[in-house]
Each structure stands twice: as C-alpha cells, then as structure tokens.
XYZ file of C-alpha atoms in Angstrom:
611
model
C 101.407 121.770 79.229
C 103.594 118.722 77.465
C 101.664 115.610 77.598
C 101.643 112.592 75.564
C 104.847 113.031 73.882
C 107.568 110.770 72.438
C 110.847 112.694 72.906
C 114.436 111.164 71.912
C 117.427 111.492 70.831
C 118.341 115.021 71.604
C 122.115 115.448 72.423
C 121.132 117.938 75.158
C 117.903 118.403 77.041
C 114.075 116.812 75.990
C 112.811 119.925 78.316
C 114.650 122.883 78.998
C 113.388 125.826 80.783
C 115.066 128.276 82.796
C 112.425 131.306 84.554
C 109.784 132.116 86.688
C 107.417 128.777 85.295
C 103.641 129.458 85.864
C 102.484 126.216 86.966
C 102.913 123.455 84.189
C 102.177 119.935 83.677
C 104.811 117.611 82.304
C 102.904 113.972 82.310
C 102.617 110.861 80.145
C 105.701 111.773 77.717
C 108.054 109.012 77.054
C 111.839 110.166 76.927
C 114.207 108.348 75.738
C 118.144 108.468 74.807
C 118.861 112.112 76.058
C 122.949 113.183 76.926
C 122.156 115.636 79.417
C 119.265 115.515 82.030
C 116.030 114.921 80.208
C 114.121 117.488 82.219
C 115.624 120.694 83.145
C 114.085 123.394 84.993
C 115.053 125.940 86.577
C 115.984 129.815 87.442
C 116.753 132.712 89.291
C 115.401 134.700 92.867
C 117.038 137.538 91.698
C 117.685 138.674 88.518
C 121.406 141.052 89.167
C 123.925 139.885 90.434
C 124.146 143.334 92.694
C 124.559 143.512 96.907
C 121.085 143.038 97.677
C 120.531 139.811 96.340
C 123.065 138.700 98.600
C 120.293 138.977 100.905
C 118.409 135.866 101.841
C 114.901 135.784 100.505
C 111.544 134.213 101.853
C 110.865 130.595 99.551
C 107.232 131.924 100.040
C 107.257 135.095 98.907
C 105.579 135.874 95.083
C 108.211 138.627 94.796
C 110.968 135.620 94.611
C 109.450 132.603 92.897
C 111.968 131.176 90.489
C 112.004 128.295 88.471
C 109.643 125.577 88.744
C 106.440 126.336 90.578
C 103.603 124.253 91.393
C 104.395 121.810 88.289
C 103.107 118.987 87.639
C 105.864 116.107 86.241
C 103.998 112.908 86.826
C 103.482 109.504 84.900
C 106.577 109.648 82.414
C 108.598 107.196 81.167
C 112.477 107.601 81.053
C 114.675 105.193 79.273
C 118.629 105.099 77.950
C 119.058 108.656 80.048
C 123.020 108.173 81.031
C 122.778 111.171 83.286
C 119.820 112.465 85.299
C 116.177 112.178 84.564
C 115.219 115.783 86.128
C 117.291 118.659 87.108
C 115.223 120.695 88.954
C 114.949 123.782 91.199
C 111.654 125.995 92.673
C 108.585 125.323 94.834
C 105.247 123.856 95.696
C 106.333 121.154 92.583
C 105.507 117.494 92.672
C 107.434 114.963 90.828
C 105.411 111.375 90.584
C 104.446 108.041 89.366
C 107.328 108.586 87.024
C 109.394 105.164 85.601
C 113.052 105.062 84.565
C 113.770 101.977 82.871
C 117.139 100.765 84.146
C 119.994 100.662 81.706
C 119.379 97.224 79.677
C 122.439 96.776 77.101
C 119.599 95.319 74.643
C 117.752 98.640 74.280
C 120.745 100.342 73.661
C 121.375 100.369 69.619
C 124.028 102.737 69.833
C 127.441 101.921 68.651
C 129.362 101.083 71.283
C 126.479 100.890 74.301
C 126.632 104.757 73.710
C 124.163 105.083 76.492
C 125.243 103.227 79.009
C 126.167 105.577 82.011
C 128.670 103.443 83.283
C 130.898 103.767 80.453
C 132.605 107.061 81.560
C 132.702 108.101 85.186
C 131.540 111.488 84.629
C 128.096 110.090 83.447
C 127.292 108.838 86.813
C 124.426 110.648 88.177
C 121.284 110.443 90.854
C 118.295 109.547 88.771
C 116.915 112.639 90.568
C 118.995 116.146 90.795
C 117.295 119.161 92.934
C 119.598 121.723 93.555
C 119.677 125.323 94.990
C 122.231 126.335 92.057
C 119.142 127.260 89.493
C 120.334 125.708 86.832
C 123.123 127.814 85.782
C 125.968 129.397 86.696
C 126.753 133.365 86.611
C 129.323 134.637 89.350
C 129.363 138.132 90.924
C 132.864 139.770 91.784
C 133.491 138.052 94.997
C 133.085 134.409 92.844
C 129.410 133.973 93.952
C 127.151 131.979 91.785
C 124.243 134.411 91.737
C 121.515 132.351 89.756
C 120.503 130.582 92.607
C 116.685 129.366 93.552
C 114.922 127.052 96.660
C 114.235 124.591 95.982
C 111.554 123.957 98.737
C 107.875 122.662 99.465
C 108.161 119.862 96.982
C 106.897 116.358 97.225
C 108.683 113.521 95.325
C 106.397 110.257 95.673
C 106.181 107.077 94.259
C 108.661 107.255 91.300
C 109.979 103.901 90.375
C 113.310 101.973 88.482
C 112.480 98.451 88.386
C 114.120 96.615 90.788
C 116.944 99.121 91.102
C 117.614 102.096 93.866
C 116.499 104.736 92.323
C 119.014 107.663 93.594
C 117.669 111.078 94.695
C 120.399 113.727 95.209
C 119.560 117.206 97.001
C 122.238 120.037 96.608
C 122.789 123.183 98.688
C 126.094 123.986 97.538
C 128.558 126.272 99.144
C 129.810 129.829 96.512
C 125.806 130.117 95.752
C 123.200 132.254 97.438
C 122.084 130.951 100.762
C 118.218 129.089 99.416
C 116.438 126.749 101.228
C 116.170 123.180 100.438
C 113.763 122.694 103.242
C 109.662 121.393 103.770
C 110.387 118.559 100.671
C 108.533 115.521 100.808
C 109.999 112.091 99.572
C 108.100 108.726 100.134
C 108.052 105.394 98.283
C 109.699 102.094 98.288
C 112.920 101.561 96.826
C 114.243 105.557 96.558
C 117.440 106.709 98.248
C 117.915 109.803 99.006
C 121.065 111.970 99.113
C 121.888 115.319 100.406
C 124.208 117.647 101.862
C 123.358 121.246 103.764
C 125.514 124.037 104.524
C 126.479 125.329 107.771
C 126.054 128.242 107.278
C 122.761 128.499 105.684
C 119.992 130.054 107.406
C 117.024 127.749 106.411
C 116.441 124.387 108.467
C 117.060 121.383 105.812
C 113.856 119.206 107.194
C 113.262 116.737 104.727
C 110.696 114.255 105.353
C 111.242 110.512 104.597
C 108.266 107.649 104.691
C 107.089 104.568 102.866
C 110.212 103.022 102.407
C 112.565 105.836 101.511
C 115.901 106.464 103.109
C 118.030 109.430 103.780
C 122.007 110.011 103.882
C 123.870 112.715 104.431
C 126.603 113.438 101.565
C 126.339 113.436 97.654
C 125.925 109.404 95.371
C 128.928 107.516 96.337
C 129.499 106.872 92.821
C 128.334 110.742 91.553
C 132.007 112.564 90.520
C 129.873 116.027 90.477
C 127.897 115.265 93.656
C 129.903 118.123 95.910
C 130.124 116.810 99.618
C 131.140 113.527 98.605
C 131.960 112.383 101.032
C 130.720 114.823 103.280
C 132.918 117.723 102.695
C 134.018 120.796 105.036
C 131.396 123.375 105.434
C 128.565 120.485 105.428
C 126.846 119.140 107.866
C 127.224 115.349 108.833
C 125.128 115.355 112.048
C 121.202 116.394 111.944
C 120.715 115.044 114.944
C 117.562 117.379 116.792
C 118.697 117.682 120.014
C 115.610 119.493 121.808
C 112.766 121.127 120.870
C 109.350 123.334 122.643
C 106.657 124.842 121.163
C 106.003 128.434 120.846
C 103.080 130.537 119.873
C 102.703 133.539 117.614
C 99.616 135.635 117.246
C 99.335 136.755 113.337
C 97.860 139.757 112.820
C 94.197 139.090 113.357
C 95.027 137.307 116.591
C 94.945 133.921 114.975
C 97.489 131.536 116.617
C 100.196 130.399 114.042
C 102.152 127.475 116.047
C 105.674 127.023 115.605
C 108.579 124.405 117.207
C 112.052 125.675 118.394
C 114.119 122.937 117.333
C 117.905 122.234 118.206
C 120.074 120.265 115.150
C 123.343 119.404 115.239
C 125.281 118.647 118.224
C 128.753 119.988 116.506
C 127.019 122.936 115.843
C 124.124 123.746 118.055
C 121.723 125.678 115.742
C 118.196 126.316 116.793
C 115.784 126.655 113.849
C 111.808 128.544 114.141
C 109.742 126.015 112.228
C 106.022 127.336 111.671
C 103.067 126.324 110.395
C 103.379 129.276 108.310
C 105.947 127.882 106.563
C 109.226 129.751 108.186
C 112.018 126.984 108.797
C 114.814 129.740 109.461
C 117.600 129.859 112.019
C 117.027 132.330 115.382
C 120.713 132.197 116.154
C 124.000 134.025 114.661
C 126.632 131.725 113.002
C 129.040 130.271 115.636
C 126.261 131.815 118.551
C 125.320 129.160 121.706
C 122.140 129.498 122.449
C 120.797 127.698 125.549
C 116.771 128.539 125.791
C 115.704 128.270 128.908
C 112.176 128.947 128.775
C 109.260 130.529 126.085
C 106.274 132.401 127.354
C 104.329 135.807 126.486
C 105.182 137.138 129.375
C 103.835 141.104 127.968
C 100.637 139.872 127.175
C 100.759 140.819 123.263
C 100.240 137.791 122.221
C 103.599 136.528 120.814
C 105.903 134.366 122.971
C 109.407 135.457 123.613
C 112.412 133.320 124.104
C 114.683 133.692 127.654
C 118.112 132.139 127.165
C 121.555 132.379 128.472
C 124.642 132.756 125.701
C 127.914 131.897 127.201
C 127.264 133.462 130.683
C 124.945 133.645 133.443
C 122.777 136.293 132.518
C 119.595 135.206 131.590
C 118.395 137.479 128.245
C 114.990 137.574 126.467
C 114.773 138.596 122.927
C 111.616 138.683 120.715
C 111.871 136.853 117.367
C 108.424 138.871 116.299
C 107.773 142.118 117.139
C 103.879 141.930 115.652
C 101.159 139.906 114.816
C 102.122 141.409 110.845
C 106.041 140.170 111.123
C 104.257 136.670 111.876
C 102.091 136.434 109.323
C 104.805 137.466 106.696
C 107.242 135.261 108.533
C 109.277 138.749 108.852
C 112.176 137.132 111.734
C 113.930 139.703 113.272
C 117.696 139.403 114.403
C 117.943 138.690 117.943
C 120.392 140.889 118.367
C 118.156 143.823 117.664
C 115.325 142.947 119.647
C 116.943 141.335 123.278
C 117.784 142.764 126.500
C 118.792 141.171 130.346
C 116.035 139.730 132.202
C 118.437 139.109 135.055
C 122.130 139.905 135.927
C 123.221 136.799 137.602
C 126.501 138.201 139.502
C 128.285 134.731 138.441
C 125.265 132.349 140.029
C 124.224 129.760 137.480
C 120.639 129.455 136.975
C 119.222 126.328 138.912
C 116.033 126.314 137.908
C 113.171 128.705 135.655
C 109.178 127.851 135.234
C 106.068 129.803 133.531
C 103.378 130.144 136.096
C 100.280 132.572 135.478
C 99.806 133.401 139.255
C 98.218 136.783 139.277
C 94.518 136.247 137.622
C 94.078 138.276 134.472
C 97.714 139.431 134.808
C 100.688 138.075 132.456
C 102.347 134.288 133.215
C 105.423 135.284 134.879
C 108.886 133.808 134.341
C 110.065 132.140 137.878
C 113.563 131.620 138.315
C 116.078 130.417 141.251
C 119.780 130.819 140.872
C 122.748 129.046 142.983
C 123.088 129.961 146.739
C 119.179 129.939 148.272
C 116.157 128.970 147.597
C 114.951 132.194 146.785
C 111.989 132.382 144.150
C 112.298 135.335 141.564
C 108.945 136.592 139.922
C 109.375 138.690 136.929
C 107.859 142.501 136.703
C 108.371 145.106 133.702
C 111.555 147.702 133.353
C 110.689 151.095 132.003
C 110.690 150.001 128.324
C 107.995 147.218 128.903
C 110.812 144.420 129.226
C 109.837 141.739 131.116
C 112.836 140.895 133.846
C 113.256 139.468 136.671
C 111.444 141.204 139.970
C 110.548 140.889 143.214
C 111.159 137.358 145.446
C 107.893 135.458 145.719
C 109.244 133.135 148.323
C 112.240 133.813 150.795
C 113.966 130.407 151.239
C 116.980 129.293 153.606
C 120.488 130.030 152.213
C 121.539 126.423 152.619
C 118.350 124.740 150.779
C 118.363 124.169 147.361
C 115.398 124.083 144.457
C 115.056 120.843 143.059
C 112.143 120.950 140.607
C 109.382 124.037 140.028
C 105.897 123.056 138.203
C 102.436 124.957 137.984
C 99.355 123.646 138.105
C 95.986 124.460 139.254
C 95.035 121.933 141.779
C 93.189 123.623 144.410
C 90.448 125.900 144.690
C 92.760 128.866 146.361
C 92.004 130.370 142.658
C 88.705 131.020 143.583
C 89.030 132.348 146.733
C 92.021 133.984 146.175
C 91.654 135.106 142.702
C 95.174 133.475 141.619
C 94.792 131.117 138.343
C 97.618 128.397 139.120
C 99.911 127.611 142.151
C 103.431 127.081 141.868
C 105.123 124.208 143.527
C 108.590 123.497 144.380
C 110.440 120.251 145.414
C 113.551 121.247 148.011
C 116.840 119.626 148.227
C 115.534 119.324 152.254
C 112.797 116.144 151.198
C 109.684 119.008 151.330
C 107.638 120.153 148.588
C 105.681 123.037 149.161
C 103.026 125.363 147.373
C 102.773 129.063 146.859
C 99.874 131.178 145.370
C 98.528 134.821 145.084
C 96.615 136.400 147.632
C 94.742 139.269 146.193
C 93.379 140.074 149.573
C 96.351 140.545 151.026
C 98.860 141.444 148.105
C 100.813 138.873 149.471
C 102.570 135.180 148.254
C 101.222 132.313 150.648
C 102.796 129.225 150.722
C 101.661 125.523 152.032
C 104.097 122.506 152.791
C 102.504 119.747 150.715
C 105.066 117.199 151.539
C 107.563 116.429 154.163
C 108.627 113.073 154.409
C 112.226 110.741 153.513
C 112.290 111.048 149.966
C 113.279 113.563 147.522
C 110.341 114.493 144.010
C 111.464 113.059 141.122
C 108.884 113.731 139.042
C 105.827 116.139 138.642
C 103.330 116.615 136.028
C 100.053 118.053 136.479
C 97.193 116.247 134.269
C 93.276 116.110 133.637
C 92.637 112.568 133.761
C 89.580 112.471 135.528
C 86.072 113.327 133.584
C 84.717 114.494 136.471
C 86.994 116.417 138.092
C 87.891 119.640 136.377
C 91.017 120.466 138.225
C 94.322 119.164 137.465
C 95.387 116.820 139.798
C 99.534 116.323 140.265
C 101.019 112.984 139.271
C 104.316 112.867 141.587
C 107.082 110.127 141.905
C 109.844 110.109 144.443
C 112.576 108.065 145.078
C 110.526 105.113 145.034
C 109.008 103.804 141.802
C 105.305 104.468 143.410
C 103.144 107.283 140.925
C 100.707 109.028 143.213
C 98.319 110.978 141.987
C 97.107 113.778 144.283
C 93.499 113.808 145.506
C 91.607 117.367 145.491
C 92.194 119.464 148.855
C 89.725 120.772 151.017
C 88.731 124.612 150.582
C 91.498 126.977 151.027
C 93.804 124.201 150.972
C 96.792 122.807 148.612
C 96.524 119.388 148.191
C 98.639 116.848 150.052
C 102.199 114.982 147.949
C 102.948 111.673 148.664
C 100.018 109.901 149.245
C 96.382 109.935 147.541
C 95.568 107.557 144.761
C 98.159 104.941 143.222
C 98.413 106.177 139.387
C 101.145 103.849 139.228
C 102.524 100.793 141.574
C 104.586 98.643 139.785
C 108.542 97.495 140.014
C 109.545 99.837 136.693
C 110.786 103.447 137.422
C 109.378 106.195 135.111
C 111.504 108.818 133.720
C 109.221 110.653 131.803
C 105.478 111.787 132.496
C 103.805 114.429 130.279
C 100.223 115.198 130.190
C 98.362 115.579 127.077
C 94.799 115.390 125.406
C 95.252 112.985 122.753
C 91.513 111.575 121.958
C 90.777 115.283 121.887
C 87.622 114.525 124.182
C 87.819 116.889 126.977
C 90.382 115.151 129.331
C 94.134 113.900 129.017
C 96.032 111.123 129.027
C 99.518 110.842 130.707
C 102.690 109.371 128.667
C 105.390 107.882 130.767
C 108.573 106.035 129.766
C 109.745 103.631 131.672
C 113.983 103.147 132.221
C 113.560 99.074 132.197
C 111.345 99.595 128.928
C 113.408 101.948 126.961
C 111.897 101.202 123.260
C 108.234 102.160 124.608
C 106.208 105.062 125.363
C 103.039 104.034 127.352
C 99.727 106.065 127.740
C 97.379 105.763 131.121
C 93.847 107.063 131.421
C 90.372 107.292 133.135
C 88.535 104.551 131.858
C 84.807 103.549 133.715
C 86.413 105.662 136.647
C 89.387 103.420 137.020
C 92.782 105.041 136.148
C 94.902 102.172 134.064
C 98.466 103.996 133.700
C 99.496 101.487 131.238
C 96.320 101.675 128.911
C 98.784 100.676 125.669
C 101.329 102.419 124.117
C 101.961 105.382 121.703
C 105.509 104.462 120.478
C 107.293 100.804 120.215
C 110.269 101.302 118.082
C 113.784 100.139 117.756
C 115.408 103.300 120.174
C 114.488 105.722 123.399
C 112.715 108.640 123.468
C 115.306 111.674 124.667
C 112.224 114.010 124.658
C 108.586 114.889 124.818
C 107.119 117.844 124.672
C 103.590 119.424 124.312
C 102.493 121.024 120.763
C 99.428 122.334 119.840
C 98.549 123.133 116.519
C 96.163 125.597 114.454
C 93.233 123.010 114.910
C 93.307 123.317 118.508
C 94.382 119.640 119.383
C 96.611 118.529 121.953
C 99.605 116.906 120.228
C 103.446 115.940 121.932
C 106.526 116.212 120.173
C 108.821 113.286 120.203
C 112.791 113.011 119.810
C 114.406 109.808 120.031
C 118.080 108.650 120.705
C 120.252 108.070 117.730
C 117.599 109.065 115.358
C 117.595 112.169 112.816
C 113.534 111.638 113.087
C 110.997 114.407 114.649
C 107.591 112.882 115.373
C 103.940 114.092 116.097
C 101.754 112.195 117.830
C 98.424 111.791 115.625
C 95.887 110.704 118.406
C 95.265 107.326 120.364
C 94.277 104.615 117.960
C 93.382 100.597 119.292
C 95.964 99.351 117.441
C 98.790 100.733 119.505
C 101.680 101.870 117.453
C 100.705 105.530 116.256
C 103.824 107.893 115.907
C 103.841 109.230 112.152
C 106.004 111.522 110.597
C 105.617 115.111 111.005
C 103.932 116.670 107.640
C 105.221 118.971 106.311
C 102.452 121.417 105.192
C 101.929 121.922 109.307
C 104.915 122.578 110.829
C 108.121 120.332 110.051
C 109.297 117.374 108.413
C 111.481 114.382 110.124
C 114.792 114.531 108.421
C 115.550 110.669 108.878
C-alpha cells in the first residue's frame, strides 16, 4: 500500500516494481517532477527465456499472473512528468480518478523549463503507457523479447488533464511473446486512446470505449517510441467485425458458459471465440479462411460445434471443446486436431444450411442443399460419432432451386406426430412448403404452405402473442406486406401469404429477428427498414393488438449489417448488433420507454466494442 505520499524529484521512477504484485493500492500520492514514467509496473509470464514459454499462455490462469494484478492506482496527482504518468502491464487492475496537471511553464523552476516535454522530441509520450513488453527487455536466441506480460481485464475510468486530451497508448508489439491486450475498459470524457495489435496474435484486441472516450488505431502521432506509428506492417488498421453468432458451451457441471464467434478484419478475416468465461482467442490458423456456415450440438453432449467450408466445397465440422472441463478452463483446441467432412460436395457449392430439431428427443440436425436440386440433406452419425451429412429428407425437382430454409414450431403436427419443429423451405418456383417427422410412419411429410406469384423474402418465426404458445411465422414476399401466419387446424401446417397483417405499410423490411427483450414470457420482433437505414424498430402484442412499429431499439448515425440472437448466463434473450462503418459490437440491454437503448457490450460478460 502507498498512500498519501509526496514524491518528487527522482531522476528515474517515483514507483518501480517489476514481479508478480499481490494486489496493491497506489492512491492519494502527489508526484511530481519525475524523468522517467512516474509509475512503473510490471513483469514477466514466464520466468526463462527457454522453448516453452514461446507458448501462449491463458491471461486467467494463476500459474501466469505477472506484473500488476488487481491494483488499485486511483486519486493521484501528477505534475511536471515530461514522459508518462504510468507504465504499466498485468490484469484485473484499475487505474482512476487520477489528475495530471498539464505542463504550465510557471510550475516549472527548473533551469531551462527542464520539464517541459516538448523540449526534446524523445520526451513525447501518452500520459498513459500499457504495454505487453513487461517492462523490460531480455531477448532469447532467435531476438525475442521474452519478459513479456497481458496486459488484460483492466478498466481505466475517469482520469483527467485539465482541459487537455489526455493520451492513452496500448502496445502489443511485434519480437515479444504473443499476450493479450484484450477485455480493457476505458471510459471518460476527454481521453484518447491509442493502440496497435498484431496480426498475428492469437488473442482478440476488444477494447471497450464509452463516456466520451475515443479509439484509433496506431501509436500518438507525436510519440517517437510509439511503434506502429503510423500504423506499421504486421498491424492491424481495420477492426472492422464483420459477422458474428452465438454459440454455447456446457462447462463441466452442465452449466451453460455463452460465447460469440466474431469475424474482425476484412483484410484478414480472423474469427475470434469470445466467452463469458473470459477466452477472447482466435479459432482459426494464421493466413486460414474460414467461412462458418452454421453452429449447433448436433451429438447431443452439450457443446456446439462449428460447420464451415475453407477454400472448397466441402463442408467440415470441427469441435473447438472437446469437454465440459476444456470449457471451463478455456482449454481451445486446434481445429485442425479435432475436424473432419460433414459432406463431400463433388464441386456443388452449398446453397443453403439450417439447424432444425425434427426428430423429438433426438439431436437438431444440420440441413443442407447444394447446387443442382432441391434436394434436402439431414445429417446422421459416421462410425466415430461424427455428425455428417445423411439421408435426403425431401426429394425435390432437379430444375428447382432452395431459396430460404427456417424452423419453427407452428403447428401442432408435434403432438401428433411426435416431431418438435417443422422445417420450411421457400422454392425458386414461388411455393413454400413444410416438412416434419412422422414417427408413425418413419417417414418425412411435407405440406405446400404457399403457392402463389411471389417469391419469400423473409421468414422469422416469433412468440408475439401471450396467448398463443406456438410460434407463429412472420413472412414477407416481394411485396412490402408482413403477414403473420395464423395457427392451422389439427394435423395441419399453417397457411403463407395471408393471415394477419404484422406489417402494411409503403417501407420494405430487410431484417426481422425475433427476440424476448422485456424478458416476460413472449418476444418482440426487430425489423429494419431499407428507406429507414439509421433505425432498428421493435413490434409487439400490446392489449391483443400487434403494433410492429412499437418504438425503436437503435437510432444512430449508420445501418445495422447484422443481428443476431445471444443469450447469456442469466437466461435472457439478448441480440447482437453490427453496424456499417463502425468498429462497435453492441448488446441489446432490454426495451426501455425512452427509446434509444443499445449500450456497449461489458466486458466482464462476453466482449467489449472496440470503437
């Protein structure tokens, strides 16, 4: 503990320490007239500089924990610092309510303005320096910098400099150890944050920004040791998320851990695992293309694979967890090691895929059509327990193409039938139909539920009515008509095209995704409108009456390019949000009355926005 303090003129460091800090509290000290940075802490995940360290290590793990951890450096005063205030790597650390006086040639008594940081170049500095390099530099054989920390799970709130930017500068330099610099918090008026993130690095940098603080990639314009300045070659410049889905885990006591696939970069096309467990790690190999087609637990054990093609046709599924253990320990396992081929393709692309769970207490299966037919493709199990792709469910014309494929359970056939949902599937011919399960007959039935003049745009099932406790289908064609389907007699599918008007207006909806938000027991449906491209509007039951533009979730300054379901540990019904020319992920917090009620993404649950 150093509290209350008066520390100056030291040609070097006020506070220097460099190992594995028990948590400490650095508050209330006034600092003045330092050389180097004021604060320094920092220090090593591993303590040789031998092969295994070249390994990369878990921010999380006890085993690992360098340098500053959960420490306290709040409510101190820095003043006549010409370089940085703190130098800092480690974890779980928050840094505070802190002042830095700005440079004020009357304080400075020094012969010559001594501590003025503009008088040499090399003085310049972020107010702020986190870094992954440790705080010092020892190099292996092969010219790696082997004292190397995270510096990760740290919030940085509130600090102020007057009416100056007060500069934040976050450093994954290339020649160290690959360590995160991911799950940091930064919020407050007036700070300015910079960073840069390697390539190559394994850990997602998701750095969340709020309250008035800004992000830019690259080191301090005017910072001579800020490496990637401007951004340099083996840095990224673009953390643009480019899609994202949920995906659950079971930990080892069959506890669901949620996690988000996301997509960064479009020059390099990494997909990160972010968890609430606190994993933020890449899934793919450096320089791999990985285009995920669909996530489900298609053995039943309780952990969700991924199914994605890689520079071919094939469709492959690999499992990023093997058991409920690996989750819990966030133990990833190379998806080399763990996929296989769902389906040889024979040079047909893929034209359409879709999670149903069809057969009652039996796994979802993965549904797929590929180019030629409409032929539907359930999956089945090889003889290691794979899941691939199996028998057809439904025997289409050569010369009719799939449009669109979405499950739901709209009609009773469950019951009779024992299926759970139905699958349905809009034609390139202008017909929709339906297929289920008949465990009576072992056999797949199918309906027409719509043949008419106009080709499905859109489908989303959704639970909008309180008392009805099937999902009914919300369907647009070419028209910009919404129709919500009514519920079909027994036995029956229920009829597309006609039913209730959800929506009847002149703007066309692009978007419609279904989703509890009030957490009370039925959903609410989010649509985006092309003519309204800076809103997100939600509909629901109110009194009876469905209203499909109730208000709005999101009125901002670009378009949503996504919106996906999420569901995290507290069992609420959430969506995901990515928007166009925005580095931002959001999560929707619930429906509040004044409108306007996107928020950042926190970072102790699954992710931070990095913009």
């Amino acid at each position: 503990m150093i509290t209350g303090n008066t520390i100056k003129e030291i040609a070097d460091h006020a506070i220097y320490i460099l190992s594995n800090m028990k948590p400490s509290i650095i508050e209330h000290n006034k600092i003045e007239m330092i050389l180097s940075a004021a604060i320094k802490l920092g220090g090593r995940t591993c303590l040789d500089f031998a092969t295994q360290c070249m390994l990369p290590t878990d921010p999380l793990a006890e085993q690992t924990r360098a340098g500053a951890y959960k420490t306290r450096i709040q409510f101190n005063t820095f003043k006549l610092i010409p370089r940085t205030s703190v130098l800092l790597s480690g974890t779980f650390n928050t840094i505070a309510n802190n002042t830095i006086v700005p440079y004020n040639p009357a304080d400075d008594t020094s012969i010559g303005n001594f501590y003025n940081p503009l008088k040499h170049p090399t003085n310049v500095y972020p107010d702020f320096f986190f870094s992954t390099s440790g705080g010092q530099t020892q190099k292996d054989s092969q010219g790696h910098n082997y004292w190397t920390n995270h510096f990760a799970y740290n919030t940085v709130a509130y600090n102020t400099k007057g009416s100056e930017e007060l500069s934040v500068f976050i450093s994954q330099r290339m020649g160290h150890r690959d360590r995160s610099i991911g799950m940091n918090v930064i919020k407050g008026p007036g700070q300015k944050v910079y960073f840069h993130t390697r390539k190559d690095s394994r850990y997602a940098p998701l750095i969340s920004v709020s309250a008035g603080t800004t992000l830019y990639t690259g080191g301090k314009p005017d910072c001579i040791d800020c490496i990637g300045n401007p951004v340099a070659d083996g840095y990224r410049s673009n953390l643009e998320p480019l899609w994202a889905k949920a995906i659950t885990m079971e930990d080892s006591n069959g506890n669901d851990v949620p996690h988000l696939l996301v997509k960064l970069d479009n020059t390099e096309g990494d997909v990160f695992l972010i968890g609430e467990s606190g994993i933020h790690e890449r899934i793919n190999a450096e320089n791999q293309a990985l285009d995920i087609k669909a996530v489900a637990d298609l053995d039943g054990d309780g952990i969700d694979e991924i199914y994605f093609q890689e520079n071919s046709t094939d469709l492959s599924g690999a499992r990023l967890f093997l058991t409920g253990s690996e989750v819990e320990h966030r133990q990833l396992n190379d998806i080399a090691s763990t996929r296989w081929t769902f389906h040889n393709a024979n040079q047909d692309n893929l034209v359409a895929s879709q999670i149903a769970s069809l057969k009652g207490a039996e796994p979802d299966q993965l549904i797929t059509n590929w180019a030629g037919s409409s032929e539907l493709l359930g999956s089945a199990f090889d003889a290691l327990g794979n899941p691939v792709s199996g028998n057809a469910i439904y025997h289409g014309a050569n010369n009719i193409s799939v449009n669109k494929l979405q499950a739901a359970d709209l009609s009773g056939v469950g019951e009779i039938y024992s299926a759970n949902q139905e699958l349905y599937v809009a034609l390139d011919d202008k017909k929709v139909i339906g297929i289920y399960w008949d465990a009576q007959t072992s056999s797949w039935k199918n309906q027409t539920v719509y043949s008419g003049t106009q080709t499905l745009s859109l489908m989303e099932p959704g639970r909008l009515r309180s008392t009805d406790p099937k999902q009914r289908m919300y369907q647009r064609f070419s028209s910009n008509t919404i129709y919500e389907s009514r519920p079909a007699s027994s036995g029956s599918l229920p009829a597309f095209g006609a039913g209730s008007y959800f929506y009847n207006g002149s703007a066309t909806s692009d978007m419609l995704i279904a989703a509890d938000l009030n957490n009370d027991g039925k959903q609410e449906m989010l649509s985006h409108f092309s003519q309204v491209p800076n809103k997100i509007y939600y509909g629901q039951e109110l009194n009876g009456v469905l209203n499909s533009t109730q208000g709005t979730i999101y009125e901002g300054f670009t378009s949503p390019k996504l919106i996906t379901p999420y569901h995290s540990a507290d069992k609420v019904e959430r969506v995901i949000s990515l928007f166009n020319q925005s580095w931002a992920i959001y999560l929707s917090e619930g429906l509040r009355s004044n409108g306007h009620n996107y928020v950042n993404y926190i970072y102790s649950k699954a992710l931070a926005n990095t913009h």
